[in-house]
Amino acid sequence: MTSGTMETIDLAIVGAGPCGLAAAVAARKAGLHAVVFDRGPIVNGITGYPTYMTFFSTADRISIGGVPFIVATEKPSRRDALAYYRAVADLFELDVRQYETVDRLEAAHDMSGDGPTRGRPSWLLHTSRRTGSTSVTHARAIVVATGYFGRPNRLGVPGEELPHVRHGYEDGHYAWKQQVVVVGGGNSAVDAALDMYRAGGDVTMVHFAESLDPNVKPWVRPEIEARLREGKIRALYGSRVTAITEDHVVVHGPDGEQRVPATQVYELTGYLPETGLLQQVGVPIDPESGVPAHDPLTMATPVPGVYLAGVIASGFQANRIFIENGRDHGEMIVADLLSYQ
């Protein structure tokens, strides 16, 4: 059942990733009452990164809120980032509602109060917690910063739901003395293949292209290419997985069909943007690019009071927007909100 009296806030931010937190910091600095909701923990997407992952960007380029991100190495690790973003949230005393899912948005109309969006349409957020309790929050504006890691880009083949098939990667330890198939040829697939090989896994990569993706990190490419030349990691290029069984992966490639032994399968083929809430409130989404309609100068969508922040604005091309060029979206959004005062 719904609990408590309905709370009214200036800004609801859906997604507690770095760009969502940056928007909350911008709102805080402007004196707005902002609440961040996330179905998981703070920076949930980063928690799902490989345990020993190192960021592509340097620390200064993924810092937020004007708070220096200082690490002893050139590039921060997953653990460094988790500690940093927790510290920023503590420093600004951000109201982050962890493990509270925004299930539905409902249009309202705000004629009360003296906030920056007075007189404009506003929104009711229907949320639920892991305990089963629910709440409704009234927000004068909404930022959708749901990121990219909730909807895996599935292969759509038989056996994909078997328990030894995973759509993310954590740690090479689990691959010791296992026959592993990694589907994909980008950075995630390469990092996982190398990590599992080092941990004692028997690794085969399956990729639809004729070679590894061109954007593989330059400091990683020499090692993966060396392991492939030596045959310590195998690669099946120009190939696609057509079925997964309990102990094999069926692959179609230039040499026809083959069955590759596999006790673990990692589908590291990317993700699709989480646009469900945007579609729910009528934000147009380009069917070819997947980009939700928005003004890149304010991040406002055509639906009044609804904004985008972070990678959700990049559509199907997730590599167009990173933390480093999405962390400023919050300031743009807050500036637009304040222009209505």
JSON list of N, CA and C in Angstrom, two decimals, residues 1 6 19 45 61-62 85 120 127 154 169 249 264 329:
[
{"chain": "A", "resi": 1, "resn": "MET", "atom": "N", "xyz": [0.83, -1.20, 0.00]},
{"chain": "A", "resi": 1, "resn": "MET", "atom": "CA", "xyz": [0.00, 0.00, 0.00]},
{"chain": "A", "resi": 1, "resn": "MET", "atom": "C", "xyz": [0.86, 1.24, 0.00]},
{"chain": "A", "resi": 6, "resn": "MET", "atom": "N", "xyz": [1.98, 12.61, 0.58]},
{"chain": "A", "resi": 6, "resn": "MET", "atom": "CA", "xyz": [2.69, 12.87, -0.66]},
{"chain": "A", "resi": 6, "resn": "MET", "atom": "C", "xyz": [3.68, 14.03, -0.48]},
{"chain": "A", "resi": 19, "resn": "CYS", "atom": "N", "xyz": [25.94, 10.95, -13.97]},
{"chain": "A", "resi": 19, "resn": "CYS", "atom": "CA", "xyz": [25.25, 12.09, -14.58]},
{"chain": "A", "resi": 19, "resn": "CYS", "atom": "C", "xyz": [24.01, 12.48, -13.78]},
{"chain": "A", "resi": 45, "resn": "GLY", "atom": "N", "xyz": [25.32, 1.29, -12.22]},
{"chain": "A", "resi": 45, "resn": "GLY", "atom": "CA", "xyz": [25.98, 0.81, -13.43]},
{"chain": "A", "resi": 45, "resn": "GLY", "atom": "C", "xyz": [27.44, 0.47, -13.19]},
{"chain": "A", "resi": 61, "resn": "ARG", "atom": "N", "xyz": [38.40, 13.83, -15.72]},
{"chain": "A", "resi": 61, "resn": "ARG", "atom": "CA", "xyz": [37.36, 13.92, -16.75]},
{"chain": "A", "resi": 61, "resn": "ARG", "atom": "C", "xyz": [36.06, 13.22, -16.34]},
{"chain": "A", "resi": 62, "resn": "ILE", "atom": "N", "xyz": [36.08, 12.50, -15.23]},
{"chain": "A", "resi": 62, "resn": "ILE", "atom": "CA", "xyz": [34.83, 11.90, -14.75]},
{"chain": "A", "resi": 62, "resn": "ILE", "atom": "C", "xyz": [34.46, 12.42, -13.37]},
{"chain": "A", "resi": 85, "resn": "TYR", "atom": "N", "xyz": [32.26, 8.67, -5.91]},
{"chain": "A", "resi": 85, "resn": "TYR", "atom": "CA", "xyz": [30.87, 9.11, -6.08]},
{"chain": "A", "resi": 85, "resn": "TYR", "atom": "C", "xyz": [30.09, 9.02, -4.76]},
{"chain": "A", "resi": 120, "resn": "ARG", "atom": "N", "xyz": [3.37, 25.34, -14.47]},
{"chain": "A", "resi": 120, "resn": "ARG", "atom": "CA", "xyz": [3.62, 24.41, -15.57]},
{"chain": "A", "resi": 120, "resn": "ARG", "atom": "C", "xyz": [3.12, 23.02, -15.19]},
{"chain": "A", "resi": 127, "resn": "THR", "atom": "N", "xyz": [6.49, 4.99, -7.09]},
{"chain": "A", "resi": 127, "resn": "THR", "atom": "CA", "xyz": [7.70, 4.20, -6.85]},
{"chain": "A", "resi": 127, "resn": "THR", "atom": "C", "xyz": [7.41, 3.02, -5.94]},
{"chain": "A", "resi": 154, "resn": "ARG", "atom": "N", "xyz": [20.21, -8.59, -26.41]},
{"chain": "A", "resi": 154, "resn": "ARG", "atom": "CA", "xyz": [20.17, -10.04, -26.45]},
{"chain": "A", "resi": 154, "resn": "ARG", "atom": "C", "xyz": [20.34, -10.59, -27.87]},
{"chain": "A", "resi": 169, "resn": "TYR", "atom": "N", "xyz": [29.85, -9.00, -16.94]},
{"chain": "A", "resi": 169, "resn": "TYR", "atom": "CA", "xyz": [31.06, -9.69, -16.54]},
{"chain": "A", "resi": 169, "resn": "TYR", "atom": "C", "xyz": [31.57, -9.10, -15.23]},
{"chain": "A", "resi": 249, "resn": "VAL", "atom": "N", "xyz": [28.12, -24.14, -27.50]},
{"chain": "A", "resi": 249, "resn": "VAL", "atom": "CA", "xyz": [27.55, -23.01, -28.23]},
{"chain": "A", "resi": 249, "resn": "VAL", "atom": "C", "xyz": [27.60, -23.37, -29.71]},
{"chain": "A", "resi": 264, "resn": "GLN", "atom": "N", "xyz": [30.57, -21.86, -19.62]},
{"chain": "A", "resi": 264, "resn": "GLN", "atom": "CA", "xyz": [30.16, -20.50, -19.29]},
{"chain": "A", "resi": 264, "resn": "GLN", "atom": "C", "xyz": [30.08, -19.71, -20.60]},
{"chain": "A", "resi": 329, "resn": "HIS", "atom": "N", "xyz": [25.19, 18.02, -18.14]},
{"chain": "A", "resi": 329, "resn": "HIS", "atom": "CA", "xyz": [23.77, 18.11, -18.46]},
{"chain": "A", "resi": 329, "resn": "HIS", "atom": "C", "xyz": [22.97, 18.70, -17.30]}
]
